[in-house]
PDB file of C-alpha atoms in Angstrom:
ATOM      1  CA  MET A 168     -11.480   2.017 -28.690  1.00  0.00           C
ATOM      2  CA  THR A 169     -13.399   5.244 -28.024  1.00  0.00           C
ATOM      3  CA  LEU A 170     -15.544   3.459 -25.425  1.00  0.00           C
ATOM      4  CA  LEU A 171     -12.470   1.972 -23.757  1.00  0.00           C
ATOM      5  CA  LEU A 172     -10.910   5.424 -23.716  1.00  0.00           C
ATOM      6  CA  ASP A 173     -14.031   6.859 -22.079  1.00  0.00           C
ATOM      7  CA  PHE A 174     -13.963   4.141 -19.426  1.00  0.00           C
ATOM      8  CA  TYR A 175     -10.292   3.780 -18.659  1.00  0.00           C
ATOM      9  CA  GLY A 176      -8.558   6.735 -20.305  1.00  0.00           C
ATOM     10  CA  GLU A 177      -7.667   8.290 -16.964  1.00  0.00           C
ATOM     11  CA  LEU A 178      -5.599   5.199 -16.137  1.00  0.00           C
ATOM     12  CA  LEU A 179      -3.239   5.882 -19.054  1.00  0.00           C
ATOM     13  CA  THR A 180      -0.243   8.194 -18.835  1.00  0.00           C
ATOM     14  CA  GLU A 181      -1.019  11.792 -19.693  1.00  0.00           C
ATOM     15  CA  LYS A 182       0.800  11.584 -23.011  1.00  0.00           C
ATOM     16  CA  GLN A 183      -0.873   8.312 -24.006  1.00  0.00           C
ATOM     17  CA  ARG A 184      -4.290   9.756 -23.204  1.00  0.00           C
ATOM     18  CA  GLU A 185      -3.553  12.937 -25.149  1.00  0.00           C
ATOM     19  CA  TYR A 186      -2.466  11.030 -28.259  1.00  0.00           C
ATOM     20  CA  MET A 187      -5.435   8.658 -27.998  1.00  0.00           C
ATOM     21  CA  GLU A 188      -7.892  11.525 -27.729  1.00  0.00           C
ATOM     22  CA  LEU A 189      -6.388  13.356 -30.672  1.00  0.00           C
ATOM     23  CA  TYR A 190      -6.337  10.211 -32.786  1.00  0.00           C
ATOM     24  CA  TYR A 191      -9.651   8.569 -31.862  1.00  0.00           C
ATOM     25  CA  SER A 192     -11.863  11.417 -30.679  1.00  0.00           C
ATOM     26  CA  GLU A 193     -10.600  14.315 -32.783  1.00  0.00           C
ATOM     27  CA  ASP A 194      -9.564  12.391 -35.879  1.00  0.00           C
ATOM     28  CA  PHE A 195      -6.018  13.760 -36.094  1.00  0.00           C
ATOM     29  CA  SER A 196      -3.563  11.868 -38.290  1.00  0.00           C
ATOM     30  CA  LEU A 197      -0.372  10.328 -36.918  1.00  0.00           C
ATOM     31  CA  ALA A 198       1.633  13.003 -38.759  1.00  0.00           C
ATOM     32  CA  GLU A 199      -0.455  15.808 -37.272  1.00  0.00           C
ATOM     33  CA  ILE A 200      -0.039  14.471 -33.733  1.00  0.00           C
ATOM     34  CA  ALA A 201       3.694  14.043 -34.343  1.00  0.00           C
ATOM     35  CA  GLY A 202       3.861  17.662 -35.488  1.00  0.00           C
ATOM     36  CA  LEU A 203       2.112  18.912 -32.346  1.00  0.00           C
ATOM     37  CA  GLY A 204       4.168  16.816 -29.958  1.00  0.00           C
ATOM     38  CA  GLY A 205       7.593  17.307 -31.505  1.00  0.00           C
ATOM     39  CA  VAL A 206       8.006  13.544 -31.928  1.00  0.00           C
ATOM     40  CA  THR A 207       8.247  11.234 -34.928  1.00  0.00           C
ATOM     41  CA  ARG A 208       5.247   9.657 -36.600  1.00  0.00           C
ATOM     42  CA  GLN A 209       6.616   6.265 -35.527  1.00  0.00           C
ATOM     43  CA  GLY A 210       6.900   7.507 -31.941  1.00  0.00           C
ATOM     44  CA  VAL A 211       3.233   8.450 -31.975  1.00  0.00           C
ATOM     45  CA  ARG A 212       2.290   5.103 -33.501  1.00  0.00           C
ATOM     46  CA  ASP A 213       4.223   3.226 -30.794  1.00  0.00           C
ATOM     47  CA  ALA A 214       2.639   5.268 -28.001  1.00  0.00           C
ATOM     48  CA  LEU A 215      -0.838   4.639 -29.449  1.00  0.00           C
ATOM     49  CA  GLN A 216      -0.173   0.912 -29.710  1.00  0.00           C
ATOM     50  CA  ARG A 217       0.976   0.747 -26.096  1.00  0.00           C
ATOM     51  CA  ALA A 218      -2.071   2.727 -24.981  1.00  0.00           C
ATOM     52  CA  GLU A 219      -4.448   0.487 -26.956  1.00  0.00           C
ATOM     53  CA  ALA A 220      -2.838  -2.626 -25.474  1.00  0.00           C
ATOM     54  CA  ALA A 221      -3.145  -1.145 -21.972  1.00  0.00           C
ATOM     55  CA  LEU A 222      -6.854  -0.360 -22.440  1.00  0.00           C
ATOM     56  CA  LEU A 223      -7.578  -3.816 -23.837  1.00  0.00           C
ATOM     57  CA  GLU A 224      -5.720  -5.433 -20.941  1.00  0.00           C
ATOM     58  CA  ILE A 225      -7.702  -3.455 -18.360  1.00  0.00           C
ATOM     59  CA  GLU A 226     -10.963  -4.520 -20.015  1.00  0.00           C
ATOM     60  CA  ALA A 227      -9.795  -8.134 -20.218  1.00  0.00           C
ATOM     61  CA  LYS A 228      -9.063  -8.040 -16.487  1.00  0.00           C
ATOM     62  CA  THR A 229     -12.097  -6.122 -15.224  1.00  0.00           C
ATOM     63  CA  GLY A 230     -14.801  -6.713 -17.870  1.00  0.00           C
ATOM     64  CA  LEU A 231     -16.499  -3.485 -16.796  1.00  0.00           C
ATOM     65  CA  LEU A 232     -17.230  -2.204 -20.305  1.00  0.00           C
ATOM     66  CA  GLN A 233     -18.861  -5.556 -21.009  1.00  0.00           C
ATOM     67  CA  ARG A 234     -20.900  -5.243 -17.786  1.00  0.00           C
ATOM     68  CA  PHE A 235     -22.062  -1.776 -18.813  1.00  0.00           C
ATOM     69  CA  SER A 236     -22.960  -2.935 -22.292  1.00  0.00           C
ATOM     70  CA  GLU A 237     -25.152  -5.610 -20.687  1.00  0.00           C
ATOM     71  CA  VAL A 238     -26.865  -2.935 -18.587  1.00  0.00           C
ATOM     72  CA  SER A 239     -27.567  -1.033 -21.783  1.00  0.00           C
ATOM     73  CA  LYS A 240     -28.947  -4.121 -23.513  1.00  0.00           C
ATOM     74  CA  THR A 241     -31.160  -4.999 -20.535  1.00  0.00           C
ATOM     75  CA  ALA A 242     -32.498  -1.431 -20.353  1.00  0.00           C
ATOM     76  CA  GLY A 243     -33.372  -1.591 -24.064  1.00  0.00           C
ATOM     77  CA  GLU A 244     -35.263  -4.849 -23.586  1.00  0.00           C
ATOM     78  CA  ILE A 245     -37.148  -3.460 -20.581  1.00  0.00           C
ATOM     79  CA  GLN A 246     -38.157  -0.459 -22.668  1.00  0.00           C
ATOM     80  CA  LYS A 247     -39.594  -2.693 -25.390  1.00  0.00           C
ATOM     81  CA  THR A 248     -41.570  -4.814 -22.922  1.00  0.00           C
ATOM     82  CA  LEU A 249     -42.851  -1.680 -21.221  1.00  0.00           C
ATOM     83  CA  ARG A 250     -44.143  -0.313 -24.521  1.00  0.00           C
ATOM     84  CA  ILE A 251     -46.097  -3.517 -25.022  1.00  0.00           C
ATOM     85  CA  ILE A 252     -47.598  -3.154 -21.546  1.00  0.00           C
ATOM     86  CA  GLU A 253     -48.458   0.484 -22.205  1.00  0.00           C
ATOM     87  CA  THR A 254     -50.102  -0.369 -25.513  1.00  0.00           C
ATOM     88  CA  ARG A 255     -52.206  -3.095 -23.875  1.00  0.00           C
ATOM     89  CA  THR A 256     -53.271  -1.147 -20.788  1.00  0.00           C
ATOM     90  CA  GLY A 257     -53.082   2.361 -22.271  1.00  0.00           C
ATOM     91  CA  ALA A 258     -54.666   4.280 -19.395  1.00  0.00           C
ATOM     92  CA  LYS A 259     -54.195   8.029 -19.667  1.00  0.00           C
ATOM     93  CA  GLU A 260     -53.618   8.493 -15.948  1.00  0.00           C
ATOM     94  CA  THR A 261     -50.538   6.256 -15.956  1.00  0.00           C
ATOM     95  CA  ALA A 262     -48.955   7.890 -19.036  1.00  0.00           C
ATOM     96  CA  PRO A 263     -46.730  10.246 -16.976  1.00  0.00           C
ATOM     97  CA  LEU A 264     -45.468   7.269 -14.946  1.00  0.00           C
ATOM     98  CA  PHE A 265     -44.560   5.368 -18.102  1.00  0.00           C
ATOM     99  CA  GLN A 266     -42.862   8.518 -19.349  1.00  0.00           C
ATOM    100  CA  GLU A 267     -40.840   8.752 -16.150  1.00  0.00           C
ATOM    101  CA  ILE A 268     -39.610   5.187 -16.599  1.00  0.00           C
ATOM    102  CA  TYR A 269     -38.718   5.695 -20.270  1.00  0.00           C
ATOM    103  CA  GLN A 270     -36.621   8.685 -19.288  1.00  0.00           C
ATOM    104  CA  SER A 271     -34.854   6.757 -16.527  1.00  0.00           C
ATOM    105  CA  LEU A 272     -34.173   3.877 -18.912  1.00  0.00           C
ATOM    106  CA  ASP A 273     -32.715   6.300 -21.446  1.00  0.00           C
ATOM    107  CA  THR A 274     -29.994   7.192 -18.936  1.00  0.00           C
ATOM    108  CA  LEU A 275     -28.994   3.505 -18.835  1.00  0.00           C
ATOM    109  CA  ILE A 276     -28.909   2.883 -22.595  1.00  0.00           C
TER     110      ILE A 276
ATOM    111  CA  MET B  11     -13.459  -1.847  -0.071  1.00  0.00           C
ATOM    112  CA  THR B  12     -15.071  -5.182  -0.996  1.00  0.00           C
ATOM    113  CA  LEU B  13     -16.913  -3.527  -3.877  1.00  0.00           C
ATOM    114  CA  LEU B  14     -13.728  -1.842  -5.089  1.00  0.00           C
ATOM    115  CA  LEU B  15     -11.973  -5.201  -4.908  1.00  0.00           C
ATOM    116  CA  ASP B  16     -14.745  -6.803  -6.957  1.00  0.00           C
ATOM    117  CA  PHE B  17     -14.437  -4.083  -9.584  1.00  0.00           C
ATOM    118  CA  TYR B  18     -10.718  -3.490  -9.822  1.00  0.00           C
ATOM    119  CA  GLY B  19      -9.080  -6.354  -7.923  1.00  0.00           C
ATOM    120  CA  GLU B  20      -7.619  -7.841 -11.098  1.00  0.00           C
ATOM    121  CA  LEU B  21      -5.641  -4.648 -11.635  1.00  0.00           C
ATOM    122  CA  LEU B  22      -3.689  -5.188  -8.394  1.00  0.00           C
ATOM    123  CA  THR B  23      -0.564  -7.319  -8.166  1.00  0.00           C
ATOM    124  CA  GLU B  24      -1.234 -10.959  -7.395  1.00  0.00           C
ATOM    125  CA  LYS B  25       0.081 -10.648  -3.850  1.00  0.00           C
ATOM    126  CA  GLN B  26      -1.920  -7.483  -3.122  1.00  0.00           C
ATOM    127  CA  ARG B  27      -5.100  -9.119  -4.411  1.00  0.00           C
ATOM    128  CA  GLU B  28      -4.456 -12.261  -2.367  1.00  0.00           C
ATOM    129  CA  TYR B  29      -3.959 -10.298   0.855  1.00  0.00           C
ATOM    130  CA  MET B  30      -6.986  -8.109   0.157  1.00  0.00           C
ATOM    131  CA  GLU B  31      -9.205 -11.112  -0.458  1.00  0.00           C
ATOM    132  CA  LEU B  32      -8.041 -12.858   2.692  1.00  0.00           C
ATOM    133  CA  TYR B  33      -8.473  -9.718   4.767  1.00  0.00           C
ATOM    134  CA  TYR B  34     -11.713  -8.285   3.363  1.00  0.00           C
ATOM    135  CA  SER B  35     -13.557 -11.259   1.889  1.00  0.00           C
ATOM    136  CA  GLU B  36     -12.453 -14.072   4.185  1.00  0.00           C
ATOM    137  CA  ASP B  37     -11.982 -12.075   7.369  1.00  0.00           C
ATOM    138  CA  PHE B  38      -8.443 -13.245   8.117  1.00  0.00           C
ATOM    139  CA  SER B  39      -6.446 -11.200  10.647  1.00  0.00           C
ATOM    140  CA  LEU B  40      -3.177  -9.471   9.726  1.00  0.00           C
ATOM    141  CA  ALA B  41      -1.317 -12.026  11.866  1.00  0.00           C
ATOM    142  CA  GLU B  42      -3.004 -14.955  10.108  1.00  0.00           C
ATOM    143  CA  ILE B  43      -2.149 -13.592   6.660  1.00  0.00           C
ATOM    144  CA  ALA B  44       1.428 -12.937   7.801  1.00  0.00           C
ATOM    145  CA  GLY B  45       1.642 -16.543   8.991  1.00  0.00           C
ATOM    146  CA  LEU B  46       0.442 -17.881   5.628  1.00  0.00           C
ATOM    147  CA  GLY B  47       2.710 -15.674   3.553  1.00  0.00           C
ATOM    148  CA  GLY B  48       5.889 -15.952   5.602  1.00  0.00           C
ATOM    149  CA  VAL B  49       5.991 -12.165   6.037  1.00  0.00           C
ATOM    150  CA  THR B  50       5.664  -9.865   9.024  1.00  0.00           C
ATOM    151  CA  ARG B  51       2.367  -8.471  10.248  1.00  0.00           C
ATOM    152  CA  GLN B  52       3.661  -5.013   9.339  1.00  0.00           C
ATOM    153  CA  GLY B  53       4.550  -6.220   5.861  1.00  0.00           C
ATOM    154  CA  VAL B  54       0.984  -7.390   5.346  1.00  0.00           C
ATOM    155  CA  ARG B  55      -0.366  -4.120   6.699  1.00  0.00           C
ATOM    156  CA  ASP B  56       1.827  -2.122   4.294  1.00  0.00           C
ATOM    157  CA  ALA B  57       0.783  -4.253   1.315  1.00  0.00           C
ATOM    158  CA  LEU B  58      -2.898  -3.838   2.234  1.00  0.00           C
ATOM    159  CA  GLN B  59      -2.503  -0.080   2.563  1.00  0.00           C
ATOM    160  CA  ARG B  60      -0.848   0.174  -0.844  1.00  0.00           C
ATOM    161  CA  ALA B  61      -3.575  -1.992  -2.382  1.00  0.00           C
ATOM    162  CA  GLU B  62      -6.346   0.100  -0.781  1.00  0.00           C
ATOM    163  CA  ALA B  63      -4.720   3.304  -2.033  1.00  0.00           C
ATOM    164  CA  ALA B  64      -4.433   1.821  -5.532  1.00  0.00           C
ATOM    165  CA  LEU B  65      -8.127   0.806  -5.610  1.00  0.00           C
ATOM    166  CA  LEU B  66      -9.241   4.219  -4.348  1.00  0.00           C
ATOM    167  CA  GLU B  67      -7.082   5.945  -6.947  1.00  0.00           C
ATOM    168  CA  ILE B  68      -8.537   3.857  -9.774  1.00  0.00           C
ATOM    169  CA  GLU B  69     -12.063   4.721  -8.630  1.00  0.00           C
ATOM    170  CA  ALA B  70     -11.140   8.401  -8.263  1.00  0.00           C
ATOM    171  CA  LYS B  71      -9.883   8.355 -11.852  1.00  0.00           C
ATOM    172  CA  THR B  72     -12.581   6.275 -13.535  1.00  0.00           C
ATOM    173  CA  GLY B  73     -15.660   6.698 -11.296  1.00  0.00           C
ATOM    174  CA  LEU B  74     -17.013   3.383 -12.599  1.00  0.00           C
ATOM    175  CA  LEU B  75     -18.170   2.054  -9.235  1.00  0.00           C
ATOM    176  CA  GLN B  76     -20.080   5.302  -8.789  1.00  0.00           C
ATOM    177  CA  ARG B  77     -21.584   4.895 -12.267  1.00  0.00           C
ATOM    178  CA  PHE B  78     -22.701   1.363 -11.415  1.00  0.00           C
ATOM    179  CA  SER B  79     -24.177   2.462  -8.111  1.00  0.00           C
ATOM    180  CA  GLU B  80     -26.239   5.020 -10.049  1.00  0.00           C
ATOM    181  CA  VAL B  81     -27.476   2.272 -12.365  1.00  0.00           C
ATOM    182  CA  SER B  82     -28.551   0.321  -9.304  1.00  0.00           C
ATOM    183  CA  LYS B  83     -30.344   3.327  -7.802  1.00  0.00           C
ATOM    184  CA  THR B  84     -32.120   4.091 -11.096  1.00  0.00           C
ATOM    185  CA  ALA B  85     -33.227   0.459 -11.452  1.00  0.00           C
ATOM    186  CA  GLY B  86     -34.652   0.556  -7.918  1.00  0.00           C
ATOM    187  CA  GLU B  87     -36.621   3.719  -8.699  1.00  0.00           C
ATOM    188  CA  ILE B  88     -37.954   2.231 -11.930  1.00  0.00           C
ATOM    189  CA  GLN B  89     -39.102  -0.833 -10.016  1.00  0.00           C
ATOM    190  CA  LYS B  90     -41.045   1.320  -7.539  1.00  0.00           C
ATOM    191  CA  THR B  91     -42.738   3.335 -10.304  1.00  0.00           C
ATOM    192  CA  LEU B  92     -43.579   0.147 -12.150  1.00  0.00           C
ATOM    193  CA  ARG B  93     -45.277  -1.307  -9.073  1.00  0.00           C
ATOM    194  CA  ILE B  94     -47.460   1.802  -8.902  1.00  0.00           C
ATOM    195  CA  ILE B  95     -48.405   1.361 -12.560  1.00  0.00           C
ATOM    196  CA  GLU B  96     -49.149  -2.320 -12.017  1.00  0.00           C
ATOM    197  CA  THR B  97     -51.333  -1.553  -9.004  1.00  0.00           C
ATOM    198  CA  ARG B  98     -53.284   1.056 -10.953  1.00  0.00           C
ATOM    199  CA  THR B  99     -53.777  -0.917 -14.154  1.00  0.00           C
ATOM    200  CA  GLY B 100     -53.634  -4.433 -12.662  1.00  0.00           C
ATOM    201  CA  ALA B 101     -54.659  -6.405 -15.740  1.00  0.00           C
ATOM    202  CA  LYS B 102     -54.011 -10.114 -15.378  1.00  0.00           C
ATOM    203  CA  GLU B 103     -52.863 -10.562 -18.975  1.00  0.00           C
ATOM    204  CA  THR B 104     -49.949  -8.163 -18.495  1.00  0.00           C
ATOM    205  CA  ALA B 105     -48.765  -9.731 -15.205  1.00  0.00           C
ATOM    206  CA  PRO B 106     -46.125 -11.950 -16.906  1.00  0.00           C
ATOM    207  CA  LEU B 107     -44.722  -8.902 -18.724  1.00  0.00           C
ATOM    208  CA  PHE B 108     -44.416  -6.967 -15.467  1.00  0.00           C
ATOM    209  CA  GLN B 109     -42.752 -10.030 -13.962  1.00  0.00           C
ATOM    210  CA  GLU B 110     -40.262 -10.147 -16.814  1.00  0.00           C
ATOM    211  CA  ILE B 111     -39.320  -6.527 -16.210  1.00  0.00           C
ATOM    212  CA  TYR B 112     -38.972  -6.997 -12.447  1.00  0.00           C
ATOM    213  CA  GLN B 113     -36.581  -9.859 -13.070  1.00  0.00           C
ATOM    214  CA  SER B 114     -34.520  -7.832 -15.561  1.00  0.00           C
ATOM    215  CA  LEU B 115     -34.370  -4.930 -13.114  1.00  0.00           C
ATOM    216  CA  ASP B 116     -33.175  -7.273 -10.381  1.00  0.00           C
ATOM    217  CA  THR B 117     -30.068  -8.003 -12.445  1.00  0.00           C
ATOM    218  CA  LEU B 118     -29.272  -4.265 -12.421  1.00  0.00           C
ATOM    219  CA  ILE B 119     -29.769  -3.662  -8.692  1.00  0.00           C
TER     220      ILE B 119
END
């Protein structure tokens, strides 16, 4: 849910996003959020459920989180294969180039 | 607009998506779409404008197309650096491993 919120949180209403961030990112309880917002605990629970359903529906329709998780997986596999290549060839002069690629791959993982 | 449609098209209404696909992917004219849909040319134009605005707003809020285009750019740079490494080390036994990485990178570009 935190990943979905990172991806699509801005597509929620302001209140939904606020509750979701307090609940999932900052570990507030339903009662604490209710206290801050001047609403009932049940009101917070309903808003969270609607927000969760909205995020899941967006992912079901677009599949973009899934696409990104495949990018991450592919980058991890490339990194492993590259380490094998580096171990086998192991020339000192290419070490900075390998390093450059590892760093680039890290931004994709 | 075609990229935005690929990313977020499923978040549009069915009619908006249909018009957008006819106009941008299949190169229909406004008049042709109007003829198919039993609406006026202006009606099609309005629907397309609303759909375009919606797609641009989603991208402005989520930035996911931008994130993916950065993945693509990074993968292209990695590929270039890898070709330099391969040229410098050039061992035959590692050629299939390089090939494997090139193919994985292609899926990210």
